[in-house]
Short mmCIF file of C-alpha atoms in Angstrom, two decimals:
data_model
loop_
_atom_site.label_atom_id
_atom_site.label_comp_id
_atom_site.label_asym_id
_atom_site.label_seq_id
_atom_site.Cartn_x
_atom_site.Cartn_y
_atom_site.Cartn_z
CA MET A 1370 49.23 30.66 26.85
CA LYS A 1371 49.68 34.24 27.88
CA ARG A 1372 52.57 35.51 29.86
CA PHE A 1373 52.71 37.07 33.28
CA ASN A 1374 53.23 41.05 33.04
CA LYS A 1375 57.02 41.79 32.73
CA ARG A 1376 56.80 44.09 35.85
CA PHE A 1377 56.47 40.77 38.14
CA TYR A 1378 56.39 37.16 37.65
CA ILE A 1379 54.32 34.93 39.44
CA LEU A 1380 56.30 31.85 40.32
CA VAL A 1381 54.14 30.23 42.98
CA SER A 1382 50.30 30.53 44.18
CA PHE A 1383 48.15 29.25 46.86
CA TRP A 1384 47.79 29.56 50.56
CA LEU A 1385 47.57 25.59 52.09
CA LEU A 1386 50.74 24.61 50.76
CA PRO A 1387 53.49 27.72 51.27
CA VAL A 1388 53.02 30.60 48.78
CA LEU A 1389 55.73 32.35 46.77
CA LEU A 1390 55.14 34.91 44.21
CA VAL A 1391 57.98 36.99 43.69
CA MET A 1392 57.90 40.55 41.78
CA PHE A 1393 60.42 41.90 39.56
CA GLY A 1394 60.18 45.71 39.18
CA PRO A 1395 58.09 48.43 40.77
CA TYR A 1396 54.51 46.82 42.08
CA GLY A 1397 51.24 48.01 40.81
CA ASP A 1398 50.55 51.37 38.99
CA SER A 1399 53.49 53.96 38.86
CA ARG A 1400 51.33 57.02 39.32
CA VAL A 1401 51.76 58.78 42.44
CA ALA A 1402 48.24 58.01 44.50
CA ALA A 1403 46.62 60.72 46.33
CA VAL A 1404 46.51 59.96 49.94
CA ASP A 1405 43.45 60.78 52.31
CA THR A 1406 44.03 63.35 54.53
CA SER A 1407 42.60 60.81 57.22
CA THR A 1408 45.50 58.33 56.40
CA TYR A 1409 48.29 61.08 57.65
CA LYS A 1410 45.75 61.70 61.04
CA SER A 1411 45.91 58.06 61.38
CA LEU A 1412 49.39 57.80 61.06
CA LYS A 1413 50.32 60.76 63.14
CA VAL A 1414 48.23 58.76 65.98
CA PHE A 1415 50.34 55.80 65.22
CA THR A 1416 53.76 57.35 65.84
CA GLU A 1417 52.31 58.69 69.16
CA VAL A 1418 51.12 55.23 70.31
CA ILE A 1419 54.72 54.08 69.39
CA ASP A 1420 56.55 57.11 71.45
CA ILE A 1421 54.17 56.80 74.48
CA VAL A 1422 55.06 53.09 74.47
CA GLU A 1423 58.66 53.52 74.38
CA LYS A 1424 58.70 56.01 77.23
CA ASN A 1425 56.09 54.48 79.32
CA TYR A 1426 55.96 50.65 79.30
CA VAL A 1427 57.08 48.71 82.42
CA GLU A 1428 60.00 47.17 80.26
CA ASP A 1429 62.50 48.43 77.45
CA VAL A 1430 61.14 47.89 73.80
CA LYS A 1431 62.58 47.97 70.51
CA THR A 1432 61.05 50.36 67.84
CA ASN A 1433 61.70 48.16 65.18
CA LYS A 1434 59.82 45.12 67.05
CA LEU A 1435 57.02 47.19 67.47
CA ILE A 1436 56.76 48.49 63.82
CA GLN A 1437 57.07 44.80 62.93
CA GLU A 1438 54.31 43.74 65.17
CA ALA A 1439 52.26 46.70 64.14
CA ILE A 1440 52.55 45.94 60.51
CA ASN A 1441 52.06 42.05 61.05
CA GLY A 1442 48.77 42.56 62.90
CA MET A 1443 47.77 44.88 59.89
CA ILE A 1444 48.14 42.14 57.43
CA LYS A 1445 46.98 39.59 59.33
CA SER A 1446 43.53 41.22 59.98
CA LEU A 1447 42.96 41.54 55.87
CA ASP A 1448 41.92 37.54 55.56
CA PRO A 1449 43.30 34.04 56.74
CA HIS A 1450 45.92 33.99 53.44
CA SER A 1451 47.62 37.51 54.06
CA ALA A 1452 50.69 37.76 56.09
CA PHE A 1453 54.01 39.85 57.08
CA LEU A 1454 57.23 37.60 56.60
CA THR A 1455 60.01 38.55 58.38
CA PRO A 1456 63.27 37.52 56.55
CA ASP A 1457 64.04 34.19 58.45
CA GLN A 1458 60.25 33.30 57.22
CA TYR A 1459 60.65 34.40 53.55
CA LYS A 1460 64.01 32.22 53.37
CA ASP A 1461 61.82 29.30 54.79
CA LEU A 1462 58.69 29.90 52.26
CA GLN A 1463 61.22 29.54 49.34
CA VAL A 1464 62.10 26.55 50.60
CA ASP A 1465 59.19 24.30 50.29
CA THR A 1466 58.48 25.04 46.21
CA SER A 1467 61.33 22.05 45.54
CA GLY A 1468 59.18 19.59 47.35
CA GLN A 1469 62.02 18.86 49.83
CA PHE A 1470 62.16 20.05 53.60
CA GLY A 1471 62.55 19.15 56.94
CA GLY A 1472 59.58 18.82 59.32
CA LEU A 1473 56.48 16.78 59.71
CA GLY A 1474 54.30 16.89 56.89
CA ILE A 1475 51.07 18.78 57.68
CA VAL A 1476 49.06 21.33 56.05
CA ILE A 1477 47.71 23.99 58.46
CA THR A 1478 45.35 26.82 58.75
CA LEU A 1479 43.88 29.14 61.56
CA GLN A 1480 40.12 28.30 62.34
CA ASN A 1481 38.84 30.60 64.96
CA ASP A 1482 42.65 31.57 66.14
CA GLN A 1483 43.14 27.91 66.66
CA LEU A 1484 45.69 26.28 64.92
CA THR A 1485 44.01 23.44 63.15
CA VAL A 1486 45.10 20.62 60.50
CA VAL A 1487 43.63 21.00 56.90
CA SER A 1488 44.94 17.60 55.95
CA PRO A 1489 48.42 15.53 56.70
CA ILE A 1490 50.56 14.79 53.73
CA GLU A 1491 51.00 11.35 52.73
CA ASP A 1492 53.59 9.23 53.55
CA THR A 1493 55.08 11.92 55.94
CA PRO A 1494 55.66 11.95 59.88
CA ALA A 1495 52.32 13.25 60.61
CA PHE A 1496 50.42 10.93 58.35
CA LYS A 1497 52.07 8.16 59.84
CA ALA A 1498 51.49 9.26 63.36
CA GLY A 1499 47.67 9.67 62.95
CA ILE A 1500 47.41 13.20 62.73
CA LYS A 1501 44.02 13.73 60.91
CA ALA A 1502 42.48 16.69 58.86
CA GLY A 1503 40.60 18.88 61.77
CA ASP A 1504 42.85 17.97 64.48
CA LYS A 1505 43.32 21.03 66.27
CA ILE A 1506 46.90 21.78 67.95
CA ILE A 1507 46.59 23.02 71.20
CA LYS A 1508 50.18 23.14 72.15
CA ILE A 1509 53.50 22.54 70.24
CA ASP A 1510 56.19 21.48 72.53
CA GLY A 1511 54.33 22.57 75.54
CA GLN A 1512 53.57 26.13 74.59
CA PHE A 1513 50.22 27.05 73.47
CA THR A 1514 48.99 27.75 70.31
CA LYS A 1515 46.31 30.13 70.91
CA GLY A 1516 46.45 33.01 68.15
CA ILE A 1517 50.01 32.00 67.32
CA ALA A 1518 50.63 32.96 63.48
CA ILE A 1519 51.05 30.03 60.87
CA THR A 1520 54.68 31.05 59.57
CA ASP A 1521 55.37 30.89 63.68
CA ALA A 1522 53.71 27.39 63.91
CA VAL A 1523 55.99 26.15 60.93
CA LYS A 1524 58.87 27.60 62.30
CA LYS A 1525 58.23 25.65 65.31
CA MET A 1526 57.35 22.32 63.89
CA ARG A 1527 60.16 22.36 61.50
CA GLY A 1528 63.74 21.31 62.22
CA PRO A 1529 66.57 18.75 61.94
CA GLU A 1530 65.88 15.11 60.69
CA ASN A 1531 65.39 12.68 63.68
CA THR A 1532 64.81 15.21 65.88
CA LYS A 1533 61.32 15.10 68.23
CA VAL A 1534 58.34 17.35 68.63
CA THR A 1535 55.18 16.95 70.58
CA LEU A 1536 52.04 18.21 69.37
CA ASN A 1537 49.19 18.00 71.98
CA ILE A 1538 45.88 17.39 69.93
CA MET A 1539 42.18 18.03 70.40
CA ARG A 1540 39.90 16.06 68.43
CA LYS A 1541 36.17 15.79 68.03
CA ASP A 1542 36.06 12.59 69.62
CA PHE A 1543 38.92 12.83 71.90
CA ALA A 1544 37.54 13.48 75.91
CA GLN A 1545 40.41 15.51 76.60
CA PRO A 1546 43.75 16.41 74.42
CA LYS A 1547 46.44 13.95 73.65
CA ASP A 1548 49.87 14.03 72.72
CA PHE A 1549 51.34 13.14 69.57
CA VAL A 1550 55.37 12.51 69.79
CA ILE A 1551 56.39 12.58 66.15
CA THR A 1552 60.34 12.29 64.96
CA ARG A 1553 60.85 15.29 62.33
CA ALA A 1554 62.25 13.92 58.97
CA THR A 1555 63.53 15.44 55.39
CA ILE A 1556 59.91 15.45 53.87
CA LYS A 1557 60.48 14.87 50.17
CA ILE A 1558 57.25 14.55 48.52
CA LYS A 1559 56.06 12.89 45.83
CA SER A 1560 53.15 14.78 44.35
CA VAL A 1561 52.33 11.99 41.69
CA LYS A 1562 51.46 8.24 42.01
CA HIS A 1563 49.59 5.85 39.58
CA GLN A 1564 48.27 2.40 38.76
CA VAL A 1565 45.73 0.61 36.73
CA PHE A 1566 42.66 -0.99 37.29
CA ASP A 1567 41.14 -3.61 35.30
CA GLY A 1568 43.77 -3.76 32.70
CA ASN A 1569 42.68 -0.36 30.75
CA ILE A 1570 41.64 2.00 33.33
CA GLY A 1571 44.52 4.41 34.68
CA TYR A 1572 44.65 6.24 37.73
CA ILE A 1573 46.51 9.30 38.74
CA ARG A 1574 46.69 10.70 42.20
CA LEU A 1575 47.84 14.36 42.49
CA SER A 1576 48.79 15.16 46.19
CA ASN A 1577 50.08 18.90 45.62
CA PHE A 1578 51.61 20.85 42.97
CA GLN A 1579 55.56 21.60 43.19
CA GLU A 1580 57.89 21.97 40.80
CA SER A 1581 58.31 18.29 39.36
CA THR A 1582 54.71 17.50 39.20
CA THR A 1583 54.26 17.91 35.28
CA ASP A 1584 57.31 16.08 34.91
CA GLU A 1585 55.86 13.20 37.18
CA LEU A 1586 53.09 13.36 35.48
CA LYS A 1587 54.11 12.89 32.12
CA LYS A 1588 55.88 9.68 33.19
CA ALA A 1589 52.83 8.36 34.78
CA MET A 1590 51.06 8.39 31.49
CA GLN A 1591 53.97 7.17 29.72
CA ASP A 1592 53.73 4.02 32.17
CA ILE A 1593 49.93 3.92 32.14
CA ASN A 1594 49.93 3.88 28.28
CA GLY A 1595 52.47 1.09 28.25
CA LYS A 1596 50.48 -0.98 30.43
CA THR A 1597 46.76 -0.56 28.53
CA ARG A 1598 46.01 -1.53 24.66
CA PRO A 1599 43.96 0.84 24.56
CA LEU A 1600 43.49 3.15 27.46
CA LYS A 1601 39.72 3.37 27.74
CA GLY A 1602 39.49 5.84 31.00
CA LEU A 1603 41.74 7.91 33.28
CA VAL A 1604 40.55 9.02 36.82
CA LEU A 1605 42.40 11.83 37.93
CA ASP A 1606 42.23 11.87 42.15
CA VAL A 1607 42.86 15.53 43.69
CA ARG A 1608 41.10 14.61 47.25
CA ASN A 1609 42.88 16.62 50.11
CA ASN A 1610 45.07 18.07 47.27
CA PRO A 1611 45.71 21.45 49.11
CA GLY A 1612 47.60 23.15 46.10
CA GLY A 1613 50.87 24.31 45.40
CA LEU A 1614 52.60 25.98 41.97
CA LEU A 1615 50.34 27.97 39.82
CA GLU A 1616 52.74 27.19 36.96
CA GLN A 1617 52.59 23.57 37.47
CA ALA A 1618 48.27 23.92 38.02
CA VAL A 1619 47.95 25.54 34.96
CA ARG A 1620 50.80 22.80 33.16
CA VAL A 1621 48.89 19.85 34.31
CA SER A 1622 45.39 21.23 33.13
CA ASP A 1623 47.19 21.84 29.70
CA ALA A 1624 48.42 18.17 29.86
CA PHE A 1625 44.38 17.16 29.60
CA ILE A 1626 42.93 20.20 27.65
CA LYS A 1627 44.01 20.54 23.62
CA SER A 1628 42.37 24.24 23.88
CA GLY A 1629 40.22 26.53 25.73
CA THR A 1630 40.78 28.69 28.84
CA ILE A 1631 42.04 26.97 31.58
CA VAL A 1632 41.71 29.85 34.50
CA ALA A 1633 42.00 33.68 34.69
CA THR A 1634 42.69 35.61 37.33
CA LYS A 1635 41.27 39.03 38.21
CA GLY A 1636 41.90 42.15 40.77
CA ARG A 1637 41.82 45.79 41.28
CA VAL A 1638 45.54 46.14 40.00
CA LYS A 1639 45.51 45.32 36.17
CA THR A 1640 48.91 43.75 36.44
CA VAL A 1641 47.87 41.00 38.46
CA GLU A 1642 45.08 40.18 35.74
CA ALA A 1643 45.86 37.06 33.46
CA THR A 1644 43.99 34.29 31.30
CA PHE A 1645 46.00 31.17 30.63
CA VAL A 1646 45.12 28.95 27.53
CA ALA A 1647 45.64 25.76 26.83
CA ARG A 1648 47.80 24.66 23.74
CA ASP A 1649 47.80 21.33 21.71
CA ASP A 1650 50.67 19.99 21.39
CA GLY A 1651 49.28 15.99 20.56
CA SER A 1652 49.96 14.41 23.73
CA GLU A 1653 46.92 14.78 25.49
CA PRO A 1654 45.00 11.81 26.30
CA LEU A 1655 41.91 11.47 24.14
CA CYS A 1656 40.01 8.43 26.57
CA PRO A 1657 36.86 9.94 28.99
CA MET A 1658 37.93 11.19 32.28
CA VAL A 1659 36.53 11.43 35.89
CA VAL A 1660 37.97 13.68 38.42
CA ILE A 1661 37.38 13.11 42.00
CA VAL A 1662 37.34 15.85 44.69
CA ASN A 1663 36.49 16.65 48.17
CA GLU A 1664 36.48 18.94 50.75
CA GLY A 1665 40.08 18.90 50.88
CA THR A 1666 40.33 19.82 47.19
CA ALA A 1667 41.87 23.53 47.63
CA SER A 1668 43.45 26.21 45.37
CA ALA A 1669 45.55 24.64 42.81
CA SER A 1670 43.64 21.63 42.56
CA GLU A 1671 39.98 23.31 42.16
CA ILE A 1672 41.73 25.31 39.38
CA ILE A 1673 41.86 21.97 37.31
CA SER A 1674 38.56 20.63 38.36
CA GLY A 1675 37.25 23.66 37.22
CA ALA A 1676 38.75 23.78 33.98
CA LEU A 1677 38.20 20.20 33.18
CA GLN A 1678 34.84 20.73 33.88
CA ASP A 1679 34.07 23.93 32.31
CA ASN A 1680 35.70 22.55 29.18
CA SER A 1681 33.63 19.41 29.36
CA ARG A 1682 36.68 17.30 29.50
CA ALA A 1683 36.05 15.37 32.71
CA ILE A 1684 33.25 14.53 35.06
CA ILE A 1685 33.49 15.92 38.43
CA LEU A 1686 32.95 13.17 40.98
CA GLY A 1687 33.07 13.44 44.76
CA THR A 1688 31.85 16.22 47.32
CA LYS A 1689 32.23 20.13 47.03
CA THR A 1690 35.51 21.63 47.12
CA PHE A 1691 37.00 23.71 49.71
CA GLY A 1692 36.94 26.81 48.02
CA LYS A 1693 40.22 28.51 47.99
CA GLY A 1694 40.17 30.71 45.02
CA SER A 1695 42.22 33.80 45.83
CA VAL A 1696 45.46 35.04 44.54
CA GLN A 1697 48.47 35.36 47.18
CA THR A 1698 51.77 37.74 45.92
CA VAL A 1699 54.56 37.75 47.76
CA ILE A 1700 56.37 41.40 47.75
CA PRO A 1701 59.80 41.19 48.66
CA LEU A 1702 61.06 44.10 50.90
CA GLU A 1703 64.25 46.47 51.47
CA ASP A 1704 65.09 44.58 54.57
CA GLY A 1705 64.77 41.04 53.48
CA SER A 1706 61.36 40.57 54.66
CA ALA A 1707 58.28 40.49 52.39
CA ILE A 1708 54.45 40.64 52.63
CA LYS A 1709 52.07 38.05 51.03
CA LEU A 1710 49.05 39.57 50.24
CA SER A 1711 46.05 38.79 48.23
CA THR A 1712 45.43 40.27 45.28
CA ALA A 1713 43.16 38.62 43.07
CA LYS A 1714 40.70 36.02 42.63
CA TYR A 1715 40.54 32.78 40.36
CA PHE A 1716 37.79 32.33 37.99
CA THR A 1717 37.06 29.23 35.70
CA PRO A 1718 36.93 29.02 32.26
CA LYS A 1719 32.96 30.10 32.11
CA GLY A 1720 33.54 32.91 34.73
CA ARG A 1721 32.64 31.02 37.93
CA SER A 1722 34.55 32.49 40.95
CA ILE A 1723 36.34 29.67 42.92
CA GLN A 1724 36.48 32.02 46.30
CA ALA A 1725 34.68 31.07 49.09
CA GLU A 1726 32.25 28.94 46.57
CA GLY A 1727 34.11 26.05 45.76
CA ILE A 1728 33.74 23.29 42.57
CA VAL A 1729 30.28 21.42 42.66
CA PRO A 1730 30.72 17.94 41.64
CA ASP A 1731 28.43 17.01 38.24
CA ILE A 1732 28.16 13.59 40.30
CA VAL A 1733 27.85 13.91 44.07
CA VAL A 1734 29.09 11.00 45.90
CA GLU A 1735 29.69 11.06 49.66
CA PHE A 1736 32.66 8.95 51.19
CA VAL A 1737 31.76 6.04 52.99
CA LYS A 1738 34.38 4.44 55.63
CA ALA A 1739 34.95 0.79 55.34
CA SER A 1740 33.38 -0.54 58.82
CA GLU A 1741 36.83 -1.65 60.26
CA GLU A 1742 37.99 2.08 59.78
CA GLU A 1743 35.13 3.79 61.99
CA GLU A 1744 37.14 5.95 64.42
CA GLY A 1745 34.38 8.43 64.72
CA PRO A 1746 33.60 11.84 63.19
CA GLU A 1747 36.22 14.14 61.73
CA THR A 1748 35.90 17.61 61.02
CA ILE A 1749 36.87 19.21 57.52
CA ILE A 1750 36.89 23.00 57.32
CA ARG A 1751 36.36 24.96 53.88
CA GLU A 1752 37.67 28.61 52.81
CA LYS A 1753 34.40 30.17 53.82
CA ASP A 1754 34.75 28.91 57.41
CA LEU A 1755 37.84 30.76 58.07
CA ARG A 1756 37.52 33.92 59.98
CA GLY A 1757 38.08 37.26 57.90
CA HIS A 1758 38.18 35.25 54.57
CA ILE A 1759 37.44 36.86 51.39
CA ARG A 1760 33.78 36.65 50.76
CA GLY A 1761 32.85 34.97 47.44
CA ASP A 1762 30.66 36.87 44.94
CA LYS A 1763 27.83 35.02 45.56
CA GLU A 1764 28.13 34.56 49.57
CA LYS A 1765 25.73 36.18 51.95
CA ALA A 1766 25.37 36.63 55.77
CA GLN A 1767 24.35 33.61 56.70
CA PRO A 1768 24.84 31.10 59.35
CA LYS A 1769 27.67 28.72 58.59
CA GLU A 1770 26.78 25.13 57.66
CA ALA A 1771 28.06 22.14 59.49
CA PRO A 1772 31.02 20.81 58.55
CA PRO A 1773 30.74 17.87 56.76
CA LYS A 1774 32.83 14.62 57.76
CA ALA A 1775 36.01 14.50 56.36
CA ALA A 1776 37.16 11.92 53.48
CA PRO A 1777 40.25 10.62 54.30
CA GLU A 1778 42.87 9.22 52.05
CA LYS A 1779 42.30 6.02 50.57
CA LYS A 1780 44.19 3.23 51.67
CA GLU A 1781 46.62 1.29 48.98
CA GLN A 1782 45.50 -2.56 49.70
CA ASP A 1783 42.69 -3.13 47.95
CA PRO A 1784 41.41 0.49 47.28
CA LEU A 1785 38.42 -0.54 44.92
CA THR A 1786 36.56 -2.21 48.04
CA ARG A 1787 37.77 0.48 50.52
CA ASP A 1788 37.17 3.44 48.54
CA ASN A 1789 33.66 4.00 47.34
CA GLN A 1790 34.06 7.04 45.48
CA LEU A 1791 37.25 5.80 43.70
CA LYS A 1792 35.07 2.57 42.92
CA SER A 1793 32.47 4.87 41.63
CA ALA A 1794 34.86 6.68 39.24
CA VAL A 1795 36.28 3.49 37.83
CA ASP A 1796 32.76 2.01 37.33
CA ILE A 1797 31.61 5.14 35.18
CA LEU A 1798 34.46 4.97 32.96
CA LYS A 1799 34.21 0.92 32.55
CA SER A 1800 30.62 1.59 31.19
CA TRP A 1801 31.13 4.67 29.44
CA GLU A 1802 30.62 3.04 26.25
CA VAL A 1803 27.28 1.51 26.97
CA PHE A 1804 26.02 4.92 28.25
CA SER A 1805 27.55 6.78 25.12
CA LYS A 1806 25.69 4.26 22.90
CA SER A 1807 22.47 4.62 24.35
CA GLY A 1808 22.48 8.23 24.05
CA ARG A 1809 22.87 8.88 27.86
#
């Protein structure tokens, strides 16, 4: 596997769960770049504006705050995933990679300047309170969220265990916004769950990617292998998986692939470019695999889906993925703040760009709700629906397609009868030998 450039080391990637890419040493090319004269003219206007505001604004303002907000606005205007982080926000960002933090347990983004839920994380207060993908968060503790920065929203929703926060939620089938009072908890995310179907079909659910994911995966595989003789098939479920650590995404992919490229990153600066290759350690399962995806499958989970698909290691089943394929590098600044900047795009082994395009399943299977679960339509958004997103290589200016209905998380109770996508995956693996012998 190719190592990262020595000049910086990418520890974390990905948007939906907080991102941390730490730089060691200078960033980018060490040569002094020529600056266009128009840049100096613009900087002169910028300093003039600051001077005018300081002298004439109705109330006293601090210069540092003005500059900080100007930087924030500049970075925020680039794309939905780039951001300026204050020292406190930067510290908070580093907490999440351990998979334990105090809060509610929801993944959020901005859609048309409105705070929107991408997905609640399984077994967290938000999930148990009934927060759903596509929910619009109108207020947090009575304060309107229109135009709020994601980092500020996260700060408001986090807090000590057993304290409460009120989210004012608007949902497509609500006549008016409703309040959800949620009690904060220490969020300890278990990223891997597993079970066995029909005695020989293994099932692994990856809810996100964090520091312990690969270790959890190995333990799950050991347990599955101990219960099956032999293992005839394996289902990998990454539906509504918002992403997480790049390193873990690569290692998880490597656990299923003996050789070949896993993912490549390409950007304007050569130092962010890298190719990750699988290594055969003899522990990879040899049985057929099916990967289940949906519109909430994003970022790191799309890397795995693309790697397994392009290396012909698994059949991808479900609906088209989210399409978040950009690399965010977090660059620390001298005062303890940082810039989270999109610096590259991810490409599958066959050179397909994930950004705003996603992974198209080999077998398209829409999720069908069990009749007792019908609660009205939900809204799922994809990367291409975010205002100001980085455009995909094949994307053209055209009307946005209507967002599809959400594919809610499966219930653990009697999953094969309540989850048609999972049942389809298991049925394919059960009949694998029949189709293989028939030459299909």
